Short mmCIF file of N, CA and C in Angstrom, two decimals:
data_model
loop_
_atom_site.label_atom_id
_atom_site.label_comp_id
_atom_site.label_asym_id
_atom_site.label_seq_id
_atom_site.Cartn_x
_atom_site.Cartn_y
_atom_site.Cartn_z
N MET A 1 137.31 51.45 36.29
CA MET A 1 136.65 52.60 35.55
C MET A 1 136.95 53.92 35.83
N GLY A 2 136.24 54.79 35.89
CA GLY A 2 136.70 56.27 35.78
C GLY A 2 136.73 56.69 37.47
N ARG A 3 137.81 57.53 37.44
CA ARG A 3 138.02 58.27 38.76
C ARG A 3 137.22 59.45 38.88
N ILE A 4 136.97 59.98 40.01
CA ILE A 4 136.19 61.13 40.30
C ILE A 4 136.92 62.47 39.74
N ASN A 5 138.16 62.39 39.93
CA ASN A 5 139.07 63.71 39.64
C ASN A 5 139.93 63.18 38.24
N GLU A 6 139.37 62.32 37.48
CA GLU A 6 139.93 62.02 36.33
C GLU A 6 140.35 63.21 35.44
N GLU A 7 141.72 62.98 34.95
CA GLU A 7 142.26 63.95 34.04
C GLU A 7 141.42 64.21 32.71
N SER A 8 141.15 65.45 32.30
CA SER A 8 140.18 65.52 31.18
C SER A 8 140.79 65.19 29.73
N HIS A 9 142.18 64.93 29.78
CA HIS A 9 142.83 64.49 28.61
C HIS A 9 143.13 62.84 28.50
N ARG A 10 142.37 62.11 29.18
CA ARG A 10 142.44 60.62 28.92
C ARG A 10 142.17 60.15 27.66
N PHE A 11 141.07 60.59 26.93
CA PHE A 11 140.86 60.29 25.68
C PHE A 11 141.32 61.29 24.68
N ILE A 12 142.25 60.65 23.74
CA ILE A 12 142.72 61.54 22.87
C ILE A 12 142.13 61.36 21.47
N ALA A 13 141.59 62.31 20.62
CA ALA A 13 141.11 62.21 19.38
C ALA A 13 142.22 61.79 18.54
N LEU A 14 141.93 60.90 17.83
CA LEU A 14 142.81 60.34 16.69
C LEU A 14 142.51 60.75 15.07
N PRO A 15 143.30 60.66 14.28
CA PRO A 15 143.02 61.18 13.03
C PRO A 15 142.58 59.83 12.34
N PHE A 16 141.86 60.01 11.12
CA PHE A 16 140.98 58.99 10.39
C PHE A 16 142.13 58.35 9.43
N VAL A 17 143.23 58.75 9.45
CA VAL A 17 144.52 58.17 8.61
C VAL A 17 145.58 57.78 9.04
N ASN A 18 145.92 56.58 8.74
CA ASN A 18 147.05 55.85 9.38
C ASN A 18 148.23 55.81 8.05
N ASP A 19 149.15 56.51 7.91
CA ASP A 19 149.85 56.19 6.71
C ASP A 19 151.03 55.13 6.91
N SER A 20 151.22 54.51 7.93
CA SER A 20 152.06 53.40 7.90
C SER A 20 151.14 52.18 7.66
N LEU A 21 149.89 52.24 7.83
CA LEU A 21 148.95 51.05 7.58
C LEU A 21 148.38 51.17 6.19
N LYS A 22 148.54 52.48 5.68
CA LYS A 22 148.09 52.82 4.29
C LYS A 22 146.41 52.73 4.26
N MET A 23 145.94 53.18 5.58
CA MET A 23 144.38 53.28 5.74
C MET A 23 143.88 54.49 5.93
N GLU A 24 142.73 54.72 5.37
CA GLU A 24 141.94 56.04 5.80
C GLU A 24 140.48 55.50 6.03
N VAL A 25 139.88 56.19 6.89
CA VAL A 25 138.43 56.18 6.86
C VAL A 25 137.69 57.01 5.95
N TRP A 26 136.66 56.33 5.25
CA TRP A 26 136.00 56.96 4.00
C TRP A 26 134.96 58.03 4.57
N ASP A 27 134.25 57.60 5.46
CA ASP A 27 133.15 58.56 6.14
C ASP A 27 133.55 59.16 7.38
N LYS A 28 134.28 60.29 7.33
CA LYS A 28 134.90 60.75 8.42
C LYS A 28 133.72 61.60 9.37
N GLU A 29 132.74 61.80 8.63
CA GLU A 29 131.70 62.58 9.42
C GLU A 29 130.91 61.64 10.33
N ARG A 30 130.89 60.55 10.13
CA ARG A 30 130.03 59.55 10.85
C ARG A 30 130.56 59.18 12.08
N TRP A 31 131.95 59.38 12.39
CA TRP A 31 132.49 58.48 13.56
C TRP A 31 133.27 59.42 14.42
N LEU A 32 133.45 59.21 15.58
CA LEU A 32 134.45 59.89 16.68
C LEU A 32 135.44 58.51 17.01
N PHE A 33 136.63 59.14 17.00
CA PHE A 33 137.81 57.93 17.01
C PHE A 33 138.74 58.67 18.32
N TYR A 34 139.11 57.72 19.25
CA TYR A 34 139.84 58.19 20.10
C TYR A 34 140.84 57.10 20.72
N LEU A 35 141.76 57.71 21.54
CA LEU A 35 142.81 56.70 22.11
C LEU A 35 142.44 56.64 23.62
N ASP A 36 142.30 55.77 24.35
CA ASP A 36 142.18 55.68 25.68
C ASP A 36 143.51 55.43 26.37
N ARG A 37 144.15 56.45 26.87
CA ARG A 37 145.35 56.41 27.34
C ARG A 37 145.46 55.46 28.68
N ASP A 38 144.44 55.28 29.32
CA ASP A 38 144.42 54.40 30.47
C ASP A 38 144.15 52.98 30.40
N ASN A 39 143.68 52.57 29.23
CA ASN A 39 143.20 51.27 28.74
C ASN A 39 144.39 50.60 27.93
N GLN A 40 145.20 49.67 28.47
CA GLN A 40 146.11 49.12 27.69
C GLN A 40 145.60 47.95 26.75
N SER A 41 144.70 47.16 27.26
CA SER A 41 143.92 46.15 26.35
C SER A 41 143.20 46.39 25.08
N VAL A 42 142.16 47.42 25.54
CA VAL A 42 141.44 47.78 24.12
C VAL A 42 141.43 49.44 24.27
N PRO A 43 142.49 49.99 23.87
CA PRO A 43 142.53 51.57 23.78
C PRO A 43 141.90 52.12 22.83
N TYR A 44 141.50 51.60 21.80
CA TYR A 44 140.97 52.30 20.59
C TYR A 44 139.45 52.31 20.61
N VAL A 45 138.83 53.40 20.85
CA VAL A 45 137.28 53.78 21.14
C VAL A 45 136.69 54.36 19.56
N VAL A 46 135.65 53.67 19.21
CA VAL A 46 134.91 54.13 18.15
C VAL A 46 133.53 54.46 18.46
N ILE A 47 133.10 55.60 18.13
CA ILE A 47 131.60 56.05 18.50
C ILE A 47 130.78 56.34 17.17
N GLU A 48 129.62 55.89 16.90
CA GLU A 48 128.96 56.53 15.89
C GLU A 48 128.24 57.72 16.20
N LYS A 49 128.43 58.73 15.40
CA LYS A 49 127.94 60.10 15.87
C LYS A 49 126.33 60.08 15.66
N GLU A 50 125.62 60.68 16.43
CA GLU A 50 124.33 60.93 16.25
C GLU A 50 124.17 62.18 15.12
N LYS A 51 122.85 62.51 14.64
CA LYS A 51 122.89 63.56 13.65
C LYS A 51 123.07 64.88 14.69
N LYS A 52 123.96 65.73 14.10
CA LYS A 52 124.32 67.01 14.75
C LYS A 52 125.12 66.70 16.00
N ASP A 53 125.85 65.64 16.10
CA ASP A 53 126.44 65.32 17.46
C ASP A 53 127.85 66.12 17.60
N GLU A 54 127.98 66.88 18.56
CA GLU A 54 129.15 67.72 18.72
C GLU A 54 129.91 67.47 20.09
N ARG A 55 129.56 66.10 20.40
CA ARG A 55 130.09 65.56 21.71
C ARG A 55 131.61 65.62 21.75
N VAL A 56 132.22 65.72 22.69
CA VAL A 56 133.77 65.51 22.80
C VAL A 56 134.07 64.65 24.01
N ILE A 57 134.62 63.41 23.79
CA ILE A 57 134.84 62.42 24.87
C ILE A 57 136.28 62.85 25.42
N ARG A 58 136.03 63.10 26.77
CA ARG A 58 137.38 63.38 27.59
C ARG A 58 137.45 62.54 28.91
N THR A 59 136.40 61.91 29.48
CA THR A 59 136.34 61.23 30.64
C THR A 59 135.66 59.93 30.62
N THR A 60 135.85 59.11 31.30
CA THR A 60 135.02 57.87 31.48
C THR A 60 133.46 58.26 31.44
N ARG A 61 133.01 59.23 32.32
CA ARG A 61 131.78 59.72 32.52
C ARG A 61 131.14 60.20 31.08
N ASP A 62 131.79 60.72 30.35
CA ASP A 62 131.60 61.15 28.92
C ASP A 62 131.16 60.09 28.12
N LEU A 63 131.89 58.78 28.33
CA LEU A 63 131.83 57.65 27.59
C LEU A 63 130.59 56.76 28.06
N MET A 64 130.09 57.02 29.22
CA MET A 64 129.17 56.27 29.82
C MET A 64 127.81 56.36 29.16
N ASP A 65 127.52 57.45 28.41
CA ASP A 65 126.16 57.59 27.83
C ASP A 65 126.15 57.20 26.39
N VAL A 66 127.14 56.63 25.71
CA VAL A 66 127.05 56.48 24.45
C VAL A 66 127.54 54.95 24.03
N GLU A 67 127.11 54.41 23.06
CA GLU A 67 127.55 53.27 22.62
C GLU A 67 128.67 53.45 21.88
N ALA A 68 129.73 52.57 22.63
CA ALA A 68 131.21 52.60 22.02
C ALA A 68 131.55 51.36 21.64
N HIS A 69 132.46 51.28 20.74
CA HIS A 69 133.01 50.05 20.16
C HIS A 69 134.48 50.15 20.39
N LEU A 70 135.14 48.91 21.21
CA LEU A 70 136.56 49.26 21.70
C LEU A 70 137.21 48.08 20.87
N PHE A 71 138.54 48.44 20.56
CA PHE A 71 139.46 47.68 19.64
C PHE A 71 140.91 47.64 20.45
N SER A 72 141.47 46.56 20.36
CA SER A 72 142.74 46.38 20.79
C SER A 72 143.89 47.04 19.77
N ASN A 73 143.50 47.28 18.53
CA ASN A 73 144.43 47.71 17.70
C ASN A 73 143.88 48.65 16.60
N GLU A 74 144.64 49.56 16.33
CA GLU A 74 144.02 50.70 15.23
C GLU A 74 143.75 50.18 13.92
N LYS A 75 144.38 49.12 13.45
CA LYS A 75 143.69 48.60 12.23
C LYS A 75 142.64 47.85 12.36
N ASP A 76 142.04 47.37 13.18
CA ASP A 76 140.81 46.69 13.61
C ASP A 76 139.78 47.85 13.78
N ALA A 77 140.09 48.99 14.38
CA ALA A 77 139.29 50.11 14.47
C ALA A 77 138.90 50.77 13.17
N LEU A 78 140.01 51.07 12.41
CA LEU A 78 139.84 51.82 10.87
C LEU A 78 138.88 50.75 10.15
N LEU A 79 139.15 49.32 10.07
CA LEU A 79 138.52 48.47 9.19
C LEU A 79 136.97 48.43 9.76
N PHE A 80 136.81 48.53 10.94
CA PHE A 80 135.30 48.80 11.51
C PHE A 80 134.50 49.70 10.92
N MET A 81 135.18 50.89 11.04
CA MET A 81 134.64 52.20 10.64
C MET A 81 134.25 52.22 8.95
N ASN A 82 135.24 51.36 8.21
CA ASN A 82 134.95 51.34 6.75
C ASN A 82 134.10 50.59 6.26
N ASN A 83 133.86 49.28 7.22
CA ASN A 83 132.96 48.13 6.91
C ASN A 83 131.68 48.15 7.68
N PHE A 84 131.43 48.96 8.54
CA PHE A 84 130.10 49.09 9.28
C PHE A 84 128.92 49.46 8.40
N LYS A 85 127.99 48.73 8.47
CA LYS A 85 126.68 48.81 7.71
C LYS A 85 125.60 49.66 8.45
N GLY A 86 125.54 49.35 9.77
CA GLY A 86 124.58 49.97 10.40
C GLY A 86 123.43 48.97 10.78
N GLU A 87 122.56 49.65 11.45
CA GLU A 87 121.26 48.53 11.66
C GLU A 87 120.56 48.58 10.66
#
């Protein structure tokens, strides 16, 4: 899991557009989208924002308090954000 002195740039914010896949997330205001540089198996992290949520995920500790969806590839993460209906 996370290390005590974990670098603050483990999670990198990703754009909501991938030109090579010809995909774009329609509701960009709803999501946070990150690449976890330390996780090789499921590196793509998607978090649904709460109202007026200004959080920034930098460390594993930041990620522990939110419901995150993990994906092994960017295409699945982008599809999830466009097809998620909510509760």
